[in-house]
XYZ file of N, CA, C and O in Angstrom:
768
model
N 13.185 -12.339 -273.197
C 12.965 -12.200 -271.775
C 14.166 -11.512 -271.140
O 15.311 -11.782 -271.495
N 13.922 -10.606 -270.217
C 14.992 -9.864 -269.564
C 15.776 -10.770 -268.627
O 15.218 -11.638 -267.968
N 17.075 -10.581 -268.611
C 17.941 -11.364 -267.730
C 17.658 -10.975 -266.279
O 17.550 -9.806 -265.954
N 17.564 -11.962 -265.420
C 17.270 -11.719 -264.002
C 18.319 -10.797 -263.395
O 19.507 -10.959 -263.626
N 17.870 -9.835 -262.619
C 18.781 -8.920 -261.950
C 19.114 -7.675 -262.732
O 19.665 -6.741 -262.177
N 18.830 -7.657 -264.018
C 19.116 -6.462 -264.807
C 17.895 -5.559 -264.829
O 16.767 -6.011 -264.957
N 18.151 -4.276 -264.657
C 17.103 -3.268 -264.742
C 17.737 -2.016 -265.327
O 18.969 -1.898 -265.369
N 16.920 -1.083 -265.745
C 17.456 0.169 -266.288
C 18.314 0.869 -265.244
O 19.419 1.342 -265.546
N 17.849 0.914 -263.997
C 18.622 1.578 -262.938
C 19.977 0.902 -262.724
O 20.996 1.579 -262.579
N 19.970 -0.409 -262.693
C 21.231 -1.140 -262.479
C 22.181 -0.924 -263.655
O 23.388 -0.745 -263.471
N 21.652 -0.889 -264.862
C 22.489 -0.673 -266.045
C 23.048 0.743 -266.072
O 24.213 0.949 -266.429
N 22.240 1.715 -265.688
C 22.716 3.102 -265.656
C 23.796 3.263 -264.591
O 24.816 3.921 -264.823
N 23.603 2.654 -263.430
C 24.632 2.700 -262.379
C 25.926 2.060 -262.875
O 27.012 2.605 -262.682
N 25.816 0.912 -263.513
C 27.005 0.245 -264.054
C 27.631 1.081 -265.167
O 28.859 1.147 -265.292
N 26.796 1.727 -265.959
C 27.308 2.613 -267.006
C 28.065 3.798 -266.419
O 29.094 4.222 -266.952
N 27.570 4.316 -265.304
C 28.250 5.423 -264.626
C 29.607 4.970 -264.101
O 30.604 5.702 -264.210
N 29.657 3.784 -263.533
C 30.931 3.241 -263.046
C 31.899 3.029 -264.204
O 33.089 3.354 -264.106
N 31.375 2.526 -265.311
C 32.193 2.329 -266.506
C 32.709 3.668 -267.027
O 33.871 3.795 -267.409
N 31.867 4.687 -267.018
C 32.283 6.026 -267.471
C 33.439 6.541 -266.629
O 34.381 7.141 -267.160
N 33.393 6.307 -265.323
C 34.483 6.748 -264.452
C 35.775 5.988 -264.736
O 36.861 6.532 -264.569
N 35.650 4.765 -265.191
C 36.831 3.936 -265.471
C 37.446 4.223 -266.832
O 38.668 4.319 -266.953
N 36.595 4.348 -267.874
C 37.122 4.425 -269.241
C 36.809 5.739 -269.951
O 37.290 5.972 -271.055
N 36.003 6.580 -269.341
C 35.621 7.839 -269.974
C 34.201 7.767 -270.495
O 33.776 6.737 -271.033
N 33.489 8.860 -270.341
C 32.081 8.903 -270.712
C 31.868 8.612 -272.195
O 30.920 7.921 -272.568
N 32.746 9.106 -273.037
C 32.582 8.911 -274.481
C 32.705 7.440 -274.898
O 32.223 7.062 -275.956
N 33.346 6.638 -274.065
C 33.548 5.224 -274.388
C 32.386 4.332 -273.954
O 32.392 3.138 -274.224
N 31.413 4.905 -273.278
C 30.296 4.114 -272.760
C 29.278 3.873 -273.870
O 28.760 4.802 -274.475
N 29.002 2.597 -274.107
C 27.996 2.179 -275.091
C 27.230 0.994 -274.519
O 27.663 0.374 -273.537
N 26.125 0.682 -275.141
C 25.372 -0.505 -274.743
C 26.232 -1.751 -274.959
O 26.226 -2.665 -274.136
N 27.012 -1.780 -276.026
C 27.898 -2.924 -276.293
C 28.928 -3.097 -275.185
O 29.170 -4.218 -274.722
N 29.532 -1.987 -274.733
C 30.524 -2.064 -273.657
C 29.864 -2.541 -272.366
O 30.451 -3.324 -271.604
N 28.659 -2.099 -272.135
C 27.930 -2.516 -270.940
C 27.572 -4.008 -271.019
O 27.675 -4.724 -270.017
N 27.187 -4.469 -272.192
C 26.873 -5.892 -272.366
C 28.101 -6.753 -272.063
O 27.995 -7.799 -271.413
N 29.269 -6.280 -272.502
C 30.506 -7.021 -272.201
C 30.742 -7.070 -270.691
O 31.176 -8.090 -270.161
N 30.457 -5.995 -270.019
C 30.669 -5.939 -268.558
C 29.795 -6.976 -267.850
O 30.214 -7.591 -266.880
N 28.570 -7.160 -268.326
C 27.646 -8.118 -267.714
C 27.729 -9.505 -268.350
O 27.012 -10.408 -267.943
N 28.577 -9.613 -269.366
C 28.738 -10.869 -270.080
C 27.393 -11.374 -270.612
O 27.006 -12.527 -270.389
N 26.695 -10.468 -271.278
C 25.414 -10.801 -271.907
C 25.436 -10.293 -273.342
O 26.289 -9.500 -273.721
N 24.486 -10.747 -274.108
C 24.354 -10.256 -275.476
C 23.751 -8.860 -275.458
O 22.907 -8.550 -274.603
N 24.175 -8.044 -276.389
C 23.686 -6.663 -276.481
C 22.162 -6.643 -276.542
O 21.518 -5.830 -275.873
N 21.602 -7.556 -277.301
C 20.142 -7.587 -277.475
C 19.404 -7.725 -276.141
O 18.292 -7.211 -275.978
N 20.028 -8.385 -275.170
C 19.344 -8.583 -273.886
C 19.219 -7.280 -273.102
O 18.400 -7.187 -272.185
N 20.002 -6.262 -273.446
C 19.915 -4.979 -272.740
C 18.848 -4.061 -273.327
O 18.421 -3.113 -272.677
N 18.420 -4.359 -274.547
C 17.451 -3.481 -275.200
C 16.055 -3.558 -274.600
O 15.208 -2.732 -274.913
N 15.817 -4.492 -273.716
C 14.529 -4.481 -273.016
C 14.552 -3.454 -271.884
O 13.516 -3.116 -271.327
N 15.749 -2.939 -271.559
C 15.902 -1.947 -270.484
C 16.321 -0.579 -271.010
O 16.017 0.441 -270.394
N 17.064 -0.564 -272.108
C 17.583 0.675 -272.696
C 17.296 0.678 -274.190
O 17.449 -0.348 -274.850
N 16.915 1.841 -274.715
C 16.623 1.920 -276.152
C 17.894 1.871 -276.995
O 17.935 1.241 -278.046
N 18.952 2.570 -276.520
C 20.190 2.666 -277.290
C 21.267 3.299 -276.402
O 21.017 3.595 -275.228
N 22.437 3.526 -276.976
C 23.536 4.120 -276.202
C 23.211 5.539 -275.749
O 23.635 5.960 -274.671
N 22.476 6.279 -276.551
C 22.098 7.646 -276.145
C 21.181 7.610 -274.918
O 21.298 8.436 -274.024
N 20.290 6.656 -274.873
C 19.415 6.477 -273.709
C 20.259 6.186 -272.465
O 20.015 6.735 -271.391
N 21.267 5.337 -272.620
C 22.180 5.023 -271.522
C 22.925 6.276 -271.070
O 22.995 6.576 -269.877
N 23.452 7.033 -272.018
C 24.209 8.246 -271.683
C 23.324 9.292 -271.014
O 23.743 9.958 -270.065
N 22.099 9.404 -271.475
C 21.169 10.339 -270.835
C 20.908 9.910 -269.398
O 20.887 10.739 -268.487
N 20.726 8.623 -269.178
C 20.514 8.114 -267.820
C 21.695 8.410 -266.913
O 21.521 8.786 -265.747
N 22.913 8.257 -267.434
C 24.106 8.555 -266.642
C 24.160 10.047 -266.333
O 24.486 10.444 -265.208
N 23.829 10.882 -267.304
C 23.815 12.333 -267.084
C 22.819 12.705 -265.993
O 23.124 13.510 -265.106
N 21.632 12.112 -266.043
C 20.611 12.408 -265.025
C 21.065 11.948 -263.645
O 20.848 12.657 -262.650
N 21.703 10.794 -263.585
C 22.247 10.304 -262.317
C 23.298 11.274 -261.781
O 23.291 11.635 -260.602
N 24.204 11.707 -262.637
C 25.271 12.621 -262.219
C 24.698 13.946 -261.726
O 25.134 14.479 -260.694
N 23.727 14.489 -262.430
C 23.107 15.746 -261.997
C 22.436 15.594 -260.640
O 22.502 16.496 -259.796
N 21.813 14.451 -260.426
C 21.157 14.176 -259.140
C 22.198 14.075 -258.022
O 22.028 14.656 -256.939
N 23.274 13.352 -258.288
C 24.324 13.217 -257.275
C 24.948 14.575 -256.944
O 25.194 14.889 -255.772
N 25.207 15.379 -257.964
C 25.774 16.717 -257.737
C 24.828 17.579 -256.908
O 25.261 18.267 -255.972
N 23.549 17.567 -257.236
C 22.576 18.378 -256.501
C 22.475 17.924 -255.047
O 22.412 18.760 -254.133
N 22.489 16.630 -254.820
C 22.425 16.119 -253.448
C 23.650 16.561 -252.645
O 23.535 17.004 -251.504
N 24.814 16.442 -253.253
C 26.043 16.864 -252.569
C 26.039 18.367 -252.301
O 26.439 18.812 -251.223
N 25.618 19.131 -253.292
C 25.603 20.586 -253.128
C 24.633 20.994 -252.028
O 24.951 21.847 -251.199
N 23.456 20.405 -252.001
C 22.463 20.755 -250.977
C 23.019 20.471 -249.583
O 22.869 21.292 -248.670
N 23.681 19.348 -249.431
C 24.274 19.006 -248.137
C 25.381 19.986 -247.777
O 25.460 20.474 -246.645
N 26.239 20.299 -248.733
C 27.375 21.187 -248.474
C 26.941 22.619 -248.181
O 27.600 23.323 -247.412
N 25.842 23.056 -248.760
C 25.406 24.448 -248.602
C 24.569 24.689 -247.351
O 24.400 25.844 -246.948
N 24.070 23.649 -246.750
C 23.184 23.812 -245.591
C 23.842 24.681 -244.523
O 24.930 24.377 -244.043
N 23.170 25.799 -244.186
C 23.629 26.689 -243.131
C 24.762 27.616 -243.519
O 25.304 28.311 -242.663
N 25.134 27.651 -244.780
C 26.265 28.486 -245.212
C 25.778 29.644 -246.067
O 24.753 29.561 -246.736
N 26.560 30.714 -246.074
C 26.265 31.856 -246.940
C 27.568 32.547 -247.301
O 28.633 32.237 -246.755
N 27.465 33.491 -248.229
C 28.633 34.273 -248.630
C 29.746 33.416 -249.179
O 29.517 32.427 -249.871
N 30.973 33.793 -248.850
C 32.142 33.090 -249.377
C 32.178 31.636 -248.926
O 32.625 30.759 -249.675
N 31.704 31.364 -247.721
C 31.669 29.993 -247.226
C 30.794 29.121 -248.138
O 31.163 27.997 -248.489
N 29.655 29.651 -248.542
C 28.759 28.916 -249.448
C 29.374 28.797 -250.842
O 29.305 27.733 -251.466
N 29.970 29.879 -251.314
C 30.615 29.860 -252.628
C 31.699 28.784 -252.675
O 31.756 27.984 -253.609
N 32.550 28.746 -251.662
C 33.624 27.754 -251.606
C 33.066 26.339 -251.502
O 33.577 25.414 -252.148
N 32.021 26.167 -250.703
C 31.412 24.842 -250.555
C 30.877 24.343 -251.896
O 31.102 23.187 -252.275
N 30.175 25.210 -252.618
C 29.623 24.821 -253.917
C 30.740 24.495 -254.900
O 30.695 23.471 -255.588
N 31.740 25.351 -254.968
C 32.856 25.122 -255.891
C 33.551 23.795 -255.581
O 33.869 23.028 -256.504
N 33.752 23.517 -254.313
C 34.436 22.284 -253.928
C 33.607 21.039 -254.204
O 34.161 19.980 -254.492
N 32.292 21.159 -254.148
C 31.440 20.035 -254.522
C 31.719 19.649 -255.966
O 31.939 18.472 -256.289
N 31.741 20.623 -256.867
C 31.977 20.328 -258.285
C 33.376 19.771 -258.507
O 33.563 18.783 -259.227
N 34.358 20.393 -257.892
C 35.744 19.955 -258.079
C 35.946 18.545 -257.512
O 36.559 17.689 -258.163
N 35.464 18.310 -256.309
C 35.631 16.991 -255.696
C 34.898 15.909 -256.485
O 35.413 14.800 -256.669
N 33.694 16.231 -256.943
C 32.919 15.255 -257.715
C 33.657 14.901 -259.006
O 33.741 13.729 -259.384
N 34.193 15.917 -259.676
C 34.926 15.673 -260.925
C 36.159 14.810 -260.686
O 36.489 13.953 -261.512
N 36.818 15.010 -259.581
C 38.003 14.204 -259.259
C 37.615 12.770 -258.924
O 38.302 11.825 -259.315
N 36.540 12.592 -258.169
C 36.109 11.256 -257.767
C 35.426 10.501 -258.901
O 35.528 9.276 -258.981
N 34.685 11.226 -259.722
C 33.866 10.604 -260.766
C 34.037 11.350 -262.102
O 33.104 12.004 -262.583
N 35.207 11.240 -262.723
C 35.440 12.013 -263.947
C 34.476 11.683 -265.090
O 34.063 12.584 -265.829
N 34.078 10.438 -265.201
C 33.141 10.064 -266.262
C 31.751 10.614 -266.007
O 31.083 11.110 -266.913
N 31.304 10.531 -264.774
C 29.992 11.083 -264.425
C 30.003 12.592 -264.553
O 29.013 13.185 -264.987
N 31.117 13.220 -264.146
C 31.216 14.667 -264.278
C 31.072 15.067 -265.747
O 30.343 16.003 -266.071
N 31.746 14.336 -266.628
C 31.607 14.600 -268.064
C 30.162 14.385 -268.503
O 29.622 15.158 -269.308
N 29.510 13.373 -267.961
C 28.112 13.104 -268.308
C 27.211 14.255 -267.899
O 26.239 14.571 -268.599
N 27.518 14.903 -266.785
C 26.694 16.016 -266.305
C 26.708 17.194 -267.281
O 25.831 18.055 -267.227
N 27.669 17.194 -268.202
C 27.757 18.265 -269.202
C 26.968 17.925 -270.476
O 26.886 18.753 -271.382
N 26.415 16.724 -270.539
C 25.693 16.294 -271.737
C 24.509 17.214 -272.007
O 23.738 17.530 -271.095
N 24.380 17.620 -273.235
C 23.244 18.459 -273.612
C 21.996 17.586 -273.675
O 21.937 16.611 -274.417
N 21.014 17.962 -272.876
C 19.752 17.216 -272.811
C 18.691 17.945 -273.602
O 18.745 19.178 -273.737
N 17.714 17.209 -274.095
C 16.612 17.877 -274.772
C 15.865 18.724 -273.735
O 15.928 18.452 -272.540
N 15.182 19.781 -274.172
C 14.571 20.721 -273.224
C 13.638 20.080 -272.202
O 13.657 20.444 -271.022
N 12.836 19.124 -272.616
C 11.895 18.484 -271.692
C 12.636 17.677 -270.630
O 12.309 17.748 -269.442
N 13.641 16.917 -271.043
C 14.431 16.126 -270.097
C 15.199 17.043 -269.153
O 15.251 16.806 -267.942
N 15.777 18.103 -269.690
C 16.533 19.052 -268.870
C 15.637 19.702 -267.818
O 16.029 19.844 -266.657
N 14.436 20.070 -268.214
C 13.515 20.743 -267.292
C 13.085 19.825 -266.153
O 12.784 20.298 -265.055
N 13.080 18.522 -266.397
C 12.668 17.563 -265.367
C 13.862 17.007 -264.589
O 13.679 16.201 -263.676
N 15.061 17.436 -264.926
C 16.265 16.878 -264.308
C 16.686 17.647 -263.064
O 16.175 18.734 -262.771
N 17.671 17.105 -262.366
C 18.248 17.786 -261.207
C 19.135 18.953 -261.628
O 19.632 19.683 -260.777
N 19.305 19.161 -262.916
C 20.013 20.347 -263.392
C 19.314 21.603 -262.905
O 19.966 22.601 -262.572
N 17.996 21.555 -262.841
C 17.218 22.690 -262.330
C 17.572 22.940 -260.870
O 17.787 24.081 -260.447
N 17.669 21.878 -260.096
C 18.019 22.017 -258.682
C 19.435 22.556 -258.520
O 19.706 23.388 -257.653
N 20.368 22.116 -259.391
C 21.732 22.637 -259.347
C 21.741 24.138 -259.599
O 22.426 24.885 -258.900
N 20.968 24.586 -260.563
C 20.886 26.027 -260.847
C 20.275 26.775 -259.667
O 20.738 27.870 -259.300
N 19.254 26.199 -259.057
C 18.629 26.840 -257.894
C 19.605 26.948 -256.729
O 19.619 27.958 -256.011
N 20.430 25.941 -256.543
C 21.423 25.972 -255.473
C 22.483 27.044 -255.741
O 22.924 27.736 -254.820
N 22.874 27.193 -256.997
C 23.819 28.260 -257.338
C 23.187 29.619 -257.088
O 23.820 30.524 -256.522
N 21.934 29.764 -257.457
C 21.235 31.029 -257.206
C 21.075 31.290 -255.707
O 21.122 32.439 -255.265
N 20.939 30.238 -254.920
C 20.851 30.406 -253.468
C 22.155 30.986 -252.927
O 22.134 31.865 -252.055
N 23.277 30.521 -253.447
C 24.575 31.080 -253.056
C 24.626 32.557 -253.435
O 25.058 33.405 -252.650
N 24.159 32.878 -254.614
C 24.241 34.258 -255.110
C 23.308 35.214 -254.377
O 23.562 36.425 -254.352
N 22.259 34.703 -253.762
C 21.384 35.579 -252.974
C 22.158 36.261 -251.846
O 21.861 37.386 -251.462
N 23.183 35.587 -251.342
C 24.025 36.171 -250.319
C 24.838 37.358 -250.809
O 25.386 38.119 -250.015
N 24.910 37.512 -252.121
C 25.634 38.646 -252.710
C 24.677 39.726 -253.218
O 25.112 40.711 -253.808
N 23.397 39.532 -253.015
C 22.359 40.530 -253.334
C 22.363 40.950 -254.806
O 22.224 42.126 -255.123
N 22.481 39.961 -255.681
C 22.428 40.249 -257.111
C 21.004 40.089 -257.621
O 20.325 39.121 -257.291
N 20.564 41.028 -258.417
C 19.245 40.969 -259.042
C 19.416 40.566 -260.498
O 20.517 40.600 -261.044
N 18.324 40.223 -261.127
C 18.369 39.878 -262.548
C 18.582 41.137 -263.388
O 18.123 42.197 -263.008
N 19.275 41.058 -264.485
C 19.871 39.877 -265.116
C 21.261 39.530 -264.567
O 21.873 38.568 -265.000
N 21.753 40.331 -263.614
C 23.101 40.093 -263.103
C 23.242 38.727 -262.442
O 24.304 38.096 -262.523
N 22.193 38.240 -261.795
C 22.278 36.925 -261.164
C 22.525 35.842 -262.213
O 23.344 34.944 -262.006
N 21.837 35.942 -263.345
C 22.056 34.964 -264.416
C 23.474 35.085 -264.969
O 24.137 34.071 -265.228
N 23.970 36.304 -265.131
C 25.351 36.479 -265.581
C 26.313 35.819 -264.591
O 27.275 35.158 -264.983
N 26.044 35.978 -263.304
C 26.909 35.406 -262.272
C 26.829 33.875 -262.254
O 27.848 33.208 -262.050
N 25.636 33.321 -262.465
C 25.496 31.861 -262.559
C 26.386 31.340 -263.682
O 27.117 30.358 -263.521
N 26.344 32.019 -264.818
C 27.155 31.606 -265.969
C 28.641 31.758 -265.680
O 29.456 30.919 -266.084
N 29.015 32.831 -265.003
C 30.422 33.044 -264.643
C 30.919 31.921 -263.734
O 31.992 31.345 -263.969
N 30.158 31.606 -262.704
C 30.575 30.553 -261.780
C 30.675 29.206 -262.485
O 31.661 28.489 -262.324
N 29.651 28.870 -263.262
C 29.676 27.593 -263.979
C 30.865 27.500 -264.922
O 31.556 26.474 -264.976
N 31.134 28.574 -265.649
C 32.260 28.585 -266.584
C 33.587 28.463 -265.850
O 34.486 27.732 -266.277
N 33.715 29.179 -264.750
C 34.966 29.146 -263.992
C 35.190 27.778 -263.362
O 36.276 27.198 -263.494
N 34.189 27.263 -262.680
C 34.337 25.947 -262.046
C 34.658 24.883 -263.089
O 35.609 24.114 -262.937
N 33.846 24.842 -264.144
C 34.026 23.803 -265.159
C 35.357 23.969 -265.884
O 36.069 22.987 -266.116
N 35.693 25.179 -266.236
C 36.951 25.408 -266.945
C 38.152 24.987 -266.123
O 39.044 24.276 -266.613
N 38.189 25.398 -264.874
C 39.328 25.058 -264.035
C 39.418 23.555 -263.816
O 40.493 22.954 -263.976
N 38.294 22.963 -263.462
C 38.276 21.517 -263.197
C 38.687 20.735 -264.440
O 39.473 19.790 -264.361
N 38.195 21.127 -265.595
C 38.531 20.418 -266.836
C 40.013 20.531 -267.158
O 40.658 19.539 -267.523
N 40.569 21.724 -267.016
C 41.998 21.904 -267.265
C 42.844 21.139 -266.245
O 43.838 20.506 -266.597
N 42.413 21.179 -264.995
C 43.149 20.471 -263.952
C 43.125 18.961 -264.186
O 44.159 18.290 -264.110
N 41.948 18.412 -264.489
C 41.839 16.968 -264.735
C 42.634 16.549 -265.964
O 43.163 15.441 -266.017
N 42.718 17.445 -266.943
C 43.454 17.146 -268.164
C 44.960 17.316 -268.024
O 45.700 17.134 -268.991
N 45.425 17.695 -266.828
C 46.855 17.855 -266.603
C 47.398 19.203 -267.029
O 48.613 19.404 -267.074
N 46.508 20.141 -267.318
C 46.933 21.443 -267.819
C 47.761 22.268 -266.858
O 48.476 23.166 -267.276
N 47.706 21.981 -265.577
C 48.452 22.759 -264.588
C 49.554 21.944 -263.909
O 50.175 22.409 -262.966
N 49.774 20.743 -264.378
C 50.671 19.828 -263.661
C 52.153 20.117 -263.847
O 52.980 19.523 -263.172
N 52.505 21.029 -264.732
C 53.921 21.263 -265.024
C 54.413 22.618 -264.552
O 55.462 23.078 -265.002
N 53.645 23.254 -263.672
C 54.083 24.574 -263.227
C 53.676 24.835 -261.790
O 52.730 24.252 -261.286
N 54.408 25.731 -261.162
C 54.082 26.187 -259.813
C 53.282 27.476 -259.969
O 53.335 28.106 -261.024
N 52.525 27.858 -258.996
C 52.296 27.251 -257.693
C 51.345 26.057 -257.776
O 50.771 25.770 -258.828
N 51.166 25.428 -256.645
C 50.288 24.272 -256.526
C 48.858 24.640 -256.936
O 48.402 25.763 -256.686
N 48.164 23.703 -257.549
C 46.796 23.973 -258.011
C 45.847 24.300 -256.866
O 44.877 25.029 -257.055
N 46.117 23.775 -255.688
C 45.264 24.084 -254.531
C 45.348 25.570 -254.189
O 44.339 26.207 -253.871
N 46.558 26.120 -254.274
C 46.749 27.554 -254.010
C 46.004 28.391 -255.058
O 45.339 29.375 -254.722
N 46.109 27.980 -256.305
C 45.408 28.708 -257.368
C 43.905 28.636 -257.161
O 43.196 29.641 -257.307
N 43.391 27.471 -256.816
C 41.953 27.290 -256.579
C 41.464 28.230 -255.488
O 40.444 28.903 -255.631
N 42.221 28.297 -254.398
C 41.863 29.189 -253.295
C 41.854 30.646 -253.756
O 40.941 31.409 -253.409
N 42.843 31.024 -254.550
C 42.908 32.412 -255.053
C 41.748 32.717 -255.991
O 41.198 33.816 -255.988
N 41.372 31.751 -256.797
C 40.226 31.936 -257.701
C 38.953 32.164 -256.885
O 38.155 33.054 -257.205
N 38.762 31.375 -255.844
C 37.565 31.545 -255.015
C 37.584 32.894 -254.300
O 36.545 33.555 -254.184
N 38.761 33.329 -253.853
C 38.881 34.666 -253.256
C 38.503 35.747 -254.273
O 37.783 36.693 -253.958
N 38.995 35.594 -255.501
C 38.712 36.581 -256.545
C 37.230 36.585 -256.916
O 36.637 37.662 -257.106
N 36.623 35.406 -257.009
C 35.190 35.344 -257.317
C 34.369 35.995 -256.206
O 33.426 36.740 -256.483
N 34.735 35.730 -254.964
C 34.039 36.342 -253.841
C 34.154 37.863 -253.916
O 33.155 38.574 -253.757
N 35.349 38.369 -254.159
C 35.546 39.827 -254.253
C 34.732 40.404 -255.403
O 34.098 41.460 -255.260
N 34.720 39.713 -256.532
C 33.946 40.191 -257.683
C 32.458 40.207 -257.371
O 31.762 41.188 -257.665
N 31.960 39.139 -256.772
C 30.534 39.070 -256.469
C 30.127 40.131 -255.436
O 29.031 40.681 -255.518
N 30.997 40.428 -254.479
C 30.693 41.477 -253.499
C 30.745 42.870 -254.121
O 30.129 43.795 -253.595
N 31.484 43.008 -255.211
C 31.637 44.304 -255.877
C 31.194 44.219 -257.329
O 31.888 44.711 -258.222
N 30.066 43.568 -257.541
C 29.586 43.324 -258.904
C 29.429 44.644 -259.642
O 28.827 45.592 -259.103
N 29.949 44.738 -260.856
C 29.839 46.000 -261.602
C 28.385 46.314 -261.977
O 27.616 45.400 -262.255
N 28.064 47.569 -261.938
C 26.721 47.971 -262.341
C 26.602 47.844 -263.843
O 27.590 47.968 -264.580
N 25.406 47.556 -264.304
C 25.163 47.387 -265.738
C 25.393 48.709 -266.441
O 25.015 49.772 -265.969
N 26.048 48.607 -267.584
C 26.231 49.820 -268.401
C 25.230 49.756 -269.544
O 25.085 48.766 -270.213
N 24.515 50.840 -269.728
C 23.544 50.850 -270.834
C 24.222 51.451 -272.048
O 24.764 52.544 -272.000
N 24.220 50.683 -273.130
C 24.869 51.128 -274.342
C 23.877 51.535 -275.374
O 22.877 50.985 -275.567
């Protein structure tokens, strides 16, 4: 019989909080059972296994990111929208490092297609519409932005910039300026 008060949603939320505290890779059904002071077996009526838990945390993180991005982008375009989107990812990673890591989890195609990852991609494409990019350049730009945001945030969170000047905030601003300039002057495709 399931323990009163426990549900898949409550366990996934607690797993997300645990991920932010100890790191996404450390989240398991066993660790969650310890948090609730219950036997591991009692959680299996809500979760199939640790991978199920991690997938749930990833879906939660993608949903939270999409909600934040949609709010931040409302009424914005061009560089203002680009900066808003970039700051959503950076701020989320700083506030929720475990959930941010979960958002990078590779999902099976069916789960990915039904996730808020699709909405995140649509929001990025909405920003890029302000730069008048057509396909396939828009997809190239989506990949560029994702790589740049994720790379910078990951290095920053890992302390990669903590031992040198200038301040990371200044670098972040310069990166966004450079991305804006690149997107406004996107190179034409070369046919080889």
